[in-house]
PDB file of C-alpha atoms in Angstrom:
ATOM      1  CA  UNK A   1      12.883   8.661   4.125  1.00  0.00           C
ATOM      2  CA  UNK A   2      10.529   5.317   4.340  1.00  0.00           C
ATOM      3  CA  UNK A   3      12.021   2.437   2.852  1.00  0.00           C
ATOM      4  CA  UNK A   4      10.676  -0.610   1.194  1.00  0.00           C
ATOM      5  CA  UNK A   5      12.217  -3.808   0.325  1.00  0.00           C
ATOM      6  CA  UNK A   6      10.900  -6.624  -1.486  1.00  0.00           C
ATOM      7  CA  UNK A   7      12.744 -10.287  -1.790  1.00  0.00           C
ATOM      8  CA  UNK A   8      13.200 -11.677  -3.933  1.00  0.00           C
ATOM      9  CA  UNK A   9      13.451  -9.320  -6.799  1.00  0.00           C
ATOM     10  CA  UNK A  10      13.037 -11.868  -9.218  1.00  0.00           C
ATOM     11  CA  UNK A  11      11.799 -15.418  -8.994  1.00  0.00           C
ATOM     12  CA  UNK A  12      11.184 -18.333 -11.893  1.00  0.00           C
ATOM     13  CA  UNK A  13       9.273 -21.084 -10.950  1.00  0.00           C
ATOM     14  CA  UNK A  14       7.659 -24.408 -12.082  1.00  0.00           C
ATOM     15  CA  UNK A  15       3.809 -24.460 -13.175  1.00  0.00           C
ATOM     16  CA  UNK A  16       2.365 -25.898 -10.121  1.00  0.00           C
ATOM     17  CA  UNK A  17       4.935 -24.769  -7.383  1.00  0.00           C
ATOM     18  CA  UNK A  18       4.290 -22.285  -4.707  1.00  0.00           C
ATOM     19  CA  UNK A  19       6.297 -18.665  -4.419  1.00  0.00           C
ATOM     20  CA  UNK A  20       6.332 -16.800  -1.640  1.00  0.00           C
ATOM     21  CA  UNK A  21       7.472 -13.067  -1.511  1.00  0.00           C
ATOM     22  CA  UNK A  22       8.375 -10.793   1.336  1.00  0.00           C
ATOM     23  CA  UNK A  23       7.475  -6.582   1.882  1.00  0.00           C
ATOM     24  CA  UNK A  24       9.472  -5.176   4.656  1.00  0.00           C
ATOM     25  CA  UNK A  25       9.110  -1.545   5.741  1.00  0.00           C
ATOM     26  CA  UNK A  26      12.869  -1.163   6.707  1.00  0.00           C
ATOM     27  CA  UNK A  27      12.672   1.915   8.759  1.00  0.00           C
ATOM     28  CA  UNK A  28       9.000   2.436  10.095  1.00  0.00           C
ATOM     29  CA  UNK A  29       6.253  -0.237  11.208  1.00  0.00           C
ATOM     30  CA  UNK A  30       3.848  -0.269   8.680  1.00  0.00           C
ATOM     31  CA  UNK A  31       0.160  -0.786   9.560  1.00  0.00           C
ATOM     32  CA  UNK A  32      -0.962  -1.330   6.405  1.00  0.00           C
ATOM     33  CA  UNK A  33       0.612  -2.761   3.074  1.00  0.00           C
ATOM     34  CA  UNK A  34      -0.598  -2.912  -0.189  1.00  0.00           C
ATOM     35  CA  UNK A  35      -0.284  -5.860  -2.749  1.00  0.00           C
ATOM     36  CA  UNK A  36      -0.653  -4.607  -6.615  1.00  0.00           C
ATOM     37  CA  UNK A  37       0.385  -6.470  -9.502  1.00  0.00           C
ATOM     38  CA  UNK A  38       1.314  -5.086 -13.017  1.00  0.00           C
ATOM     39  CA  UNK A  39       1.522  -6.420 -16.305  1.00  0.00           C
ATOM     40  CA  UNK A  40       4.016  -5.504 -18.949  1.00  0.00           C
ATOM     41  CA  UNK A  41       2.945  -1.596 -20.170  1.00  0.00           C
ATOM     42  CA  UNK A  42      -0.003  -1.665 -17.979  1.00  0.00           C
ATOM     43  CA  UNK A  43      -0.897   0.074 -14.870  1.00  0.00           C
ATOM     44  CA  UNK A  44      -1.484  -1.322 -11.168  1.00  0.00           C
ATOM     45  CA  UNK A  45      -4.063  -2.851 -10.216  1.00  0.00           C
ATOM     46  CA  UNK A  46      -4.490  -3.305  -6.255  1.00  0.00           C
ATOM     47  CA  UNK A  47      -4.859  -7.167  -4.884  1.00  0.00           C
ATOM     48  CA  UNK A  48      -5.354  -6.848  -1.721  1.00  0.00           C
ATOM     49  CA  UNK A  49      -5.162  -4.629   1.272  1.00  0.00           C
ATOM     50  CA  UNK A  50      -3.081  -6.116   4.504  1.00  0.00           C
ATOM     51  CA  UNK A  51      -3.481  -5.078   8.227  1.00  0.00           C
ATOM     52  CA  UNK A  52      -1.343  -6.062  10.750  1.00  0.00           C
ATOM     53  CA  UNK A  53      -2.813  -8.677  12.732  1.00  0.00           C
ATOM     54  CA  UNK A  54      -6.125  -9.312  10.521  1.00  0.00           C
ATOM     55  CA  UNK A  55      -7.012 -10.910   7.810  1.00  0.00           C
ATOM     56  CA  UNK A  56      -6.370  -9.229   4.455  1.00  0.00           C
ATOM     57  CA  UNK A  57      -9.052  -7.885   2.174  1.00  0.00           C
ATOM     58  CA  UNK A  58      -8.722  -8.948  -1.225  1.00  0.00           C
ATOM     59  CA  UNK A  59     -10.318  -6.620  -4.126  1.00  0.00           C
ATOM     60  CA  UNK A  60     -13.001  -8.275  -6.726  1.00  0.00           C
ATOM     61  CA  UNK A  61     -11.832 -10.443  -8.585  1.00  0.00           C
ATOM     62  CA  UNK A  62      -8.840 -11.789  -6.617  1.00  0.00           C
ATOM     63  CA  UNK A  63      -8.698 -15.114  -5.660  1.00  0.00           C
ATOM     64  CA  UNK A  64      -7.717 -15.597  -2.124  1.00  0.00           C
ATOM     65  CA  UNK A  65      -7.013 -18.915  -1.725  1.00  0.00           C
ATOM     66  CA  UNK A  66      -4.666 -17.749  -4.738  1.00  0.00           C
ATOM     67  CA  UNK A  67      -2.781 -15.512  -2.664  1.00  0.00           C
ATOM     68  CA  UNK A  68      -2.430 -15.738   0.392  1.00  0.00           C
ATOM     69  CA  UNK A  69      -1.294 -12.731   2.472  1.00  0.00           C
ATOM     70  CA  UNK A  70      -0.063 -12.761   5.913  1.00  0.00           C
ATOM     71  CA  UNK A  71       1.438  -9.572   8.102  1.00  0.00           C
ATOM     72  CA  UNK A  72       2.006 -10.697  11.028  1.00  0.00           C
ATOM     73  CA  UNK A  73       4.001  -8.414  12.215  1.00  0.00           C
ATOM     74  CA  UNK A  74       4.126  -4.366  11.751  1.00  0.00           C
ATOM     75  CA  UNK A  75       7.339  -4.593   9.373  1.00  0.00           C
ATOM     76  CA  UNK A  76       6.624  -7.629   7.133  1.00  0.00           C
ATOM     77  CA  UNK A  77       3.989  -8.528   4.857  1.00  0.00           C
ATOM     78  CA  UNK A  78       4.411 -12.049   2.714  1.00  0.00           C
ATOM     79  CA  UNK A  79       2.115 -12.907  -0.753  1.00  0.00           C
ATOM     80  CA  UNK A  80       2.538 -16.381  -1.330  1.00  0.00           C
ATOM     81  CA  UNK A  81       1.495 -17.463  -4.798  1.00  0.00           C
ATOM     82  CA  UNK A  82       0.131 -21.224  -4.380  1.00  0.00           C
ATOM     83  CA  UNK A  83       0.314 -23.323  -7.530  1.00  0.00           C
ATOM     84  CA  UNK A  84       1.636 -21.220  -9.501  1.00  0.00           C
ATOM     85  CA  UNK A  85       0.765 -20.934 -13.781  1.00  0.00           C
ATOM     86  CA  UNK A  86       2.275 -19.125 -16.366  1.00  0.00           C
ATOM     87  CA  UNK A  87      -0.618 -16.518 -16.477  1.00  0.00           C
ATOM     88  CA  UNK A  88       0.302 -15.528 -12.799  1.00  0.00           C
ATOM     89  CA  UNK A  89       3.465 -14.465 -14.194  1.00  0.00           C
ATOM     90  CA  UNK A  90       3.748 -10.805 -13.471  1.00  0.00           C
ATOM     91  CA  UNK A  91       5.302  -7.575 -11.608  1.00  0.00           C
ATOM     92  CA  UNK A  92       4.340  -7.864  -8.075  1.00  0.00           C
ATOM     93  CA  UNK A  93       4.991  -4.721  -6.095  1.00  0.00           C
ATOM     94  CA  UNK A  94       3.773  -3.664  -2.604  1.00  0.00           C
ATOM     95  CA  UNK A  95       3.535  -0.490  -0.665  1.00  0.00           C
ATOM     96  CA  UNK A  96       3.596   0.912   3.059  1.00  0.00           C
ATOM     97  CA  UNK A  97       1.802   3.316   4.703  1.00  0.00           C
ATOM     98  CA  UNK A  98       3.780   5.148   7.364  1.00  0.00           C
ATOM     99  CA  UNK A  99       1.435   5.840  10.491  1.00  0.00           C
ATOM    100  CA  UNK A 100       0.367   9.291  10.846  1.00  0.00           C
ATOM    101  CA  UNK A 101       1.355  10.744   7.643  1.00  0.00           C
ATOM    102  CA  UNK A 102      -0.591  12.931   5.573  1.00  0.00           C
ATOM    103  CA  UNK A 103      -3.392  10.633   3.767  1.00  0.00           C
ATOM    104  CA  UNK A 104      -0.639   7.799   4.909  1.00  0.00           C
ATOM    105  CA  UNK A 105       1.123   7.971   2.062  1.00  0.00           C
ATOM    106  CA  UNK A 106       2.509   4.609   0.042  1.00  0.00           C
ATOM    107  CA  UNK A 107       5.943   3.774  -0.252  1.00  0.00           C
ATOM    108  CA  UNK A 108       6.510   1.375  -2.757  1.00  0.00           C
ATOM    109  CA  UNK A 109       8.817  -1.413  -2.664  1.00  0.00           C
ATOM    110  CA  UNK A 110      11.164  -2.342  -5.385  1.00  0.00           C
ATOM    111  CA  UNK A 111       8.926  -5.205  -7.219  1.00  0.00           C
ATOM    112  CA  UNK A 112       9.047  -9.256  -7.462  1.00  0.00           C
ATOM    113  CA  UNK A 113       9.574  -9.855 -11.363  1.00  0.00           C
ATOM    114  CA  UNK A 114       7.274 -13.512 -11.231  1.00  0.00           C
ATOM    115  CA  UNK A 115       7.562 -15.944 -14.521  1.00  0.00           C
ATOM    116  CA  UNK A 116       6.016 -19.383 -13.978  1.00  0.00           C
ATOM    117  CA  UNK A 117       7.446 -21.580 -16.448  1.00  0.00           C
TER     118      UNK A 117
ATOM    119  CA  UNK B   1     -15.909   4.784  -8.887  1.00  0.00           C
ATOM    120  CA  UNK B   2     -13.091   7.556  -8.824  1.00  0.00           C
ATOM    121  CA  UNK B   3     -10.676   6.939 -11.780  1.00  0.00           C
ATOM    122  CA  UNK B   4      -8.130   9.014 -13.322  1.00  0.00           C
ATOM    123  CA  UNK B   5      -7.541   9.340 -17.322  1.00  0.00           C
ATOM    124  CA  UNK B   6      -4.003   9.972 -18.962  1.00  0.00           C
ATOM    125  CA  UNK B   7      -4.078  11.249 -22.085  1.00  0.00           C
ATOM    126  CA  UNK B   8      -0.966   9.957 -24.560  1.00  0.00           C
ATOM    127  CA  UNK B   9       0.181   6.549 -23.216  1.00  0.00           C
ATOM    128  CA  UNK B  10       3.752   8.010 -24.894  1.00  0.00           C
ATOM    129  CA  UNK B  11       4.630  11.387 -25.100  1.00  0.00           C
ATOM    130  CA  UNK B  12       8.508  12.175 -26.601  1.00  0.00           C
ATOM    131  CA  UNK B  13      10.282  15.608 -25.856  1.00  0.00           C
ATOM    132  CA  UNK B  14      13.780  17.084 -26.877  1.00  0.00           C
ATOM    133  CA  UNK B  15      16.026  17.503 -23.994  1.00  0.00           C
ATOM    134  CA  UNK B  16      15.797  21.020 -22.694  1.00  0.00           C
ATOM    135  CA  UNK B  17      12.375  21.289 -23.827  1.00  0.00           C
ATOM    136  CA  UNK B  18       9.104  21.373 -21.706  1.00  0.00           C
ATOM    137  CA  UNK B  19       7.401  18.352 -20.547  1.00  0.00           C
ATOM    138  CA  UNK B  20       3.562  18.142 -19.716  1.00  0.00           C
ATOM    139  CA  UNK B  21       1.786  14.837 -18.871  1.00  0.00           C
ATOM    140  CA  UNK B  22      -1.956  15.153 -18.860  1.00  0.00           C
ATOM    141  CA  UNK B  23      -4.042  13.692 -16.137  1.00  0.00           C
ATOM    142  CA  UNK B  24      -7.855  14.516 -15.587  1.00  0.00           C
ATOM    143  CA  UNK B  25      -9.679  13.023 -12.936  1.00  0.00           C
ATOM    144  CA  UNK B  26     -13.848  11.842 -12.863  1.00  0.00           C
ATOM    145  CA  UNK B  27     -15.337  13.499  -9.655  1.00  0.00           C
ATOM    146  CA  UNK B  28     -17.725  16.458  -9.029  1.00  0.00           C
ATOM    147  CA  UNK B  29     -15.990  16.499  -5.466  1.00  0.00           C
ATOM    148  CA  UNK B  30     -12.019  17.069  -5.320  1.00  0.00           C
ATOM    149  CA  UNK B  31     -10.573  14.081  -5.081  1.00  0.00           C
ATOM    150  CA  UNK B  32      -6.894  13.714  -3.777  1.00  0.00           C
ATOM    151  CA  UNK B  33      -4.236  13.111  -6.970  1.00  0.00           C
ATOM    152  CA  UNK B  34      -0.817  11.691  -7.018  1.00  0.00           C
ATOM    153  CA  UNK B  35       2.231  11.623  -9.377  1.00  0.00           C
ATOM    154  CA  UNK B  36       4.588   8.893  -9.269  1.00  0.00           C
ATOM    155  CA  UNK B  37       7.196   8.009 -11.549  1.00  0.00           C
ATOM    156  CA  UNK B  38       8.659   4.510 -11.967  1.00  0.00           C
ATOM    157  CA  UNK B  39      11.975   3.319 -14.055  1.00  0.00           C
ATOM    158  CA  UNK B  40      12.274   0.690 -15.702  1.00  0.00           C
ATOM    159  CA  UNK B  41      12.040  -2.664 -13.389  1.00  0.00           C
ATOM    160  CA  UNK B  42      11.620  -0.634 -10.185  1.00  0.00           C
ATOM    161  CA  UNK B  43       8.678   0.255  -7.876  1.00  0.00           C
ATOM    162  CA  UNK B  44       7.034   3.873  -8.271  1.00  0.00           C
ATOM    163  CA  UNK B  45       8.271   6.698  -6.181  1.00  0.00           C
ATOM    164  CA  UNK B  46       6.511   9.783  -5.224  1.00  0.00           C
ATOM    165  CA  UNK B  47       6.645  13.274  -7.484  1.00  0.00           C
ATOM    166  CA  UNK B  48       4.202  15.594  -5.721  1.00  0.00           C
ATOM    167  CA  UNK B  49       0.364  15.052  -4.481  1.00  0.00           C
ATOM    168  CA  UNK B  50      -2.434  17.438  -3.862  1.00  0.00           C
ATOM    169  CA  UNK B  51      -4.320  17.087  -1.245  1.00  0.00           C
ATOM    170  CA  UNK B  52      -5.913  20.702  -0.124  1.00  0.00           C
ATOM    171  CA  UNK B  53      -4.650  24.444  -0.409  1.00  0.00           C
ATOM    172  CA  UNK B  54      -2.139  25.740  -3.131  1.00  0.00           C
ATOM    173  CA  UNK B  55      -3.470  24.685  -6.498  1.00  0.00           C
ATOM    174  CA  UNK B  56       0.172  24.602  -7.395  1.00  0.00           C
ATOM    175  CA  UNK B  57       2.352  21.897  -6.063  1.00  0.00           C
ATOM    176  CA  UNK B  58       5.629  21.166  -6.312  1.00  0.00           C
ATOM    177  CA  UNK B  59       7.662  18.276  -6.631  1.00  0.00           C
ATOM    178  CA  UNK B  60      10.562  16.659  -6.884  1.00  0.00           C
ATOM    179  CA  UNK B  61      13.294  16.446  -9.372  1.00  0.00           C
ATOM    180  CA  UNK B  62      11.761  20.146 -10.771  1.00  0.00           C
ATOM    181  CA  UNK B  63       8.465  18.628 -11.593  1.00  0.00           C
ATOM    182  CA  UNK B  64       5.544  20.259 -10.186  1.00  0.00           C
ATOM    183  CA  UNK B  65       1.418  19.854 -11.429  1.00  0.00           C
ATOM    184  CA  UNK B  66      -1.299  22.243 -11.135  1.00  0.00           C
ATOM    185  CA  UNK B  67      -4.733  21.258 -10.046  1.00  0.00           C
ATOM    186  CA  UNK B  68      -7.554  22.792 -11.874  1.00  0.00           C
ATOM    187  CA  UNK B  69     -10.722  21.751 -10.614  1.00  0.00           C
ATOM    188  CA  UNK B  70     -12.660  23.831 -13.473  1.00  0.00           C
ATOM    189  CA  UNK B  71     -10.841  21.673 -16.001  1.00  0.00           C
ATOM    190  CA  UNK B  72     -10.586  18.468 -13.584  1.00  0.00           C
ATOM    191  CA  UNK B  73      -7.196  18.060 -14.561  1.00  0.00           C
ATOM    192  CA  UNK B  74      -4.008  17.645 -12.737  1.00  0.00           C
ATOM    193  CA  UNK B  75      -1.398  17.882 -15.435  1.00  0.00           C
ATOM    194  CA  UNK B  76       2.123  17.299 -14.569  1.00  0.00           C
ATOM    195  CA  UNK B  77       5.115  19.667 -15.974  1.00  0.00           C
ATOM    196  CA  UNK B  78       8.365  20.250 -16.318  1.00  0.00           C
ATOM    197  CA  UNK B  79      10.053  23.326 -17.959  1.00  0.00           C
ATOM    198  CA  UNK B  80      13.686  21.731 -19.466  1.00  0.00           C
ATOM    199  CA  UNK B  81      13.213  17.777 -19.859  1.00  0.00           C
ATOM    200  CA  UNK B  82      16.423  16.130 -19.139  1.00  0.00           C
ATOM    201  CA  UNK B  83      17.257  12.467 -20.443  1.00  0.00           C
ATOM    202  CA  UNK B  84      17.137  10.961 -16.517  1.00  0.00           C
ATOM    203  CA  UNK B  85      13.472  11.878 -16.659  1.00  0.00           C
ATOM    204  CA  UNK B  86      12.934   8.950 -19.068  1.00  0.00           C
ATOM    205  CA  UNK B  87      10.825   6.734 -16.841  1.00  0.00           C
ATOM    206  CA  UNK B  88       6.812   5.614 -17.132  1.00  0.00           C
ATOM    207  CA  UNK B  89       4.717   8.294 -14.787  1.00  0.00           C
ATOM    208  CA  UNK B  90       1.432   7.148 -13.454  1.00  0.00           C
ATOM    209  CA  UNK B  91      -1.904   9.605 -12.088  1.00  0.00           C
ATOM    210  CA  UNK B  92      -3.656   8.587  -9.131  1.00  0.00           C
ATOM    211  CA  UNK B  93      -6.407   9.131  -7.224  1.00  0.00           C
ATOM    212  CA  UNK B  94      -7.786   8.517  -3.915  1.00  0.00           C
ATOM    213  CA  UNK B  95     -11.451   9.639  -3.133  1.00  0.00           C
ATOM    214  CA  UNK B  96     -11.847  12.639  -0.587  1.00  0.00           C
ATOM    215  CA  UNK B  97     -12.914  10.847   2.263  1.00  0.00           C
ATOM    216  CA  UNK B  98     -12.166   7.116   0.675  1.00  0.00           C
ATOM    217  CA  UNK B  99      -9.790   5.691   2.798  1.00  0.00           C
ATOM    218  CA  UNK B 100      -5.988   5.286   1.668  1.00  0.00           C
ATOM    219  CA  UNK B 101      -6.678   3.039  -1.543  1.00  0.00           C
ATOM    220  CA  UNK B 102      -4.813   4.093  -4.369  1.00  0.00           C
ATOM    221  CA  UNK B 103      -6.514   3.701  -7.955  1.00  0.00           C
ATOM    222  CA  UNK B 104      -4.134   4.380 -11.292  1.00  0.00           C
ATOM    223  CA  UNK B 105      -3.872   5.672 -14.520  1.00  0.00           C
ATOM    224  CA  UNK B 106      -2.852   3.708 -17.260  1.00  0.00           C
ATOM    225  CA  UNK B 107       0.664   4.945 -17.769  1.00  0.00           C
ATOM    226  CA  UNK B 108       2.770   7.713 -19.467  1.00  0.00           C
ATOM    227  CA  UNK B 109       6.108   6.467 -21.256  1.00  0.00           C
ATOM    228  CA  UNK B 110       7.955   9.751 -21.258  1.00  0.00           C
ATOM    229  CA  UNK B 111      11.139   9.473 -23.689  1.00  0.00           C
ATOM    230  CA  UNK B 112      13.674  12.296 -24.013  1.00  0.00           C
ATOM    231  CA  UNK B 113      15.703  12.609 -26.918  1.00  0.00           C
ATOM    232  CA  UNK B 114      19.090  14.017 -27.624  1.00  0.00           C
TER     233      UNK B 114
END
């Protein structure tokens, strides 16, 4: 089946510093990725959509220059978190859609466990 | 906007004994509905969805949900719980015709007891 991977799994950082993290569809180019995060007991709440090749669109309320996406190619996606604070602390998890499918259904990667010191 | 509303943020069963998750959904038109399941510090994998055609759908790992469109609800069951189905299950929704976006529930903690 479609495979995700995220990396790291789990990151701590200083307030102020800059974390990137990786989505790799492992076993099918993925045209589109999806960025969500997820506080602790909470739902997920999408960030931003990612096309290969284009610029990502970012849902309301998400700061761009925040976090920046980039896929540039049809297997990776990267979030970088830029100056980082302890309320950006969170479960980051992304998703894949596999080309074709029904309704292109997500596969989800693992998560990125964030805490900003 | 489409949403989806889980009802019981934690619902405990005996093992062996039925499990039902409630999900209803906000739409006068069918949307399309998801079940995932996630455990504990891991992303969400897929149960079952319904898109069109048998009301009944069947998952995996024995679950399988029903989708009622008289009741809007798209509840997800189980007949004999057993303690590896301890996880957080989430609803979802994406809007017939809406793309690929995904939009969530807030969250089911299922524990099974001995």
């Amino acid at each position: 089946g479609a495979v995700v991977s995220q990396h790291p799994s789990w990151v701590i950082c200083k307030s102020g510093t800059s974390v990137k993290i990786e989505c790799r569809s492992l076993d099918f180019q993925a045209t589109t990725m999806f960025w969500y995060r997820q506080f602790p007991k909470q739902s997920l709440m999408l960030m931003a959509t990612s096309n290969e090749g284009s610029k990502a669109t970012y849902e309301q309320g998400v700061e761009k220059d925040k976090f920046l996406i980039n896929h540039a190619s049809l297997t990776l996606s990267t979030l970088t978190v830029t100056s980082a604070h302890p309320e950006d602390s969170s479960f980051y998890i992304c998703s894949a859609t596999e080309p074709g499918s029904l309704l292109e259904t997500q596969y989800f990667g693992p998560g990125t466990r964030l805490l900003v010191l | 906007a489409q949403s989806v509303t889980q009802l019981g943020s934690h619902v405990s069963v005996s093992e062996g004994a039925l499990v039902l998750l409630r999900c209803n959904y906000s739409s006068s038109v069918p949307p399309y509905l998801f079940w995932y399941v996630q455990y504990p510090n891991q992303g969400l994998q897929l149960l079952l969805k319904y898109t069109t055609g048998a009301t009944l759908v069947k998952g995996i790992n024995g679950f399988e949900a029903e989708f009622k469109k008289s009741e809007t609800s798209f509840h997800l069951t189980k007949p004999s719980a057993h303690m590896s189905d301890a996880a957080e299950y989430f609803c979802a929704v994406i809007p017939t015709g809406g793309g690929n976006k995904l939009t969530f529930g807030t969250g089911t903690q299922l524990k099974v007891e001995l």
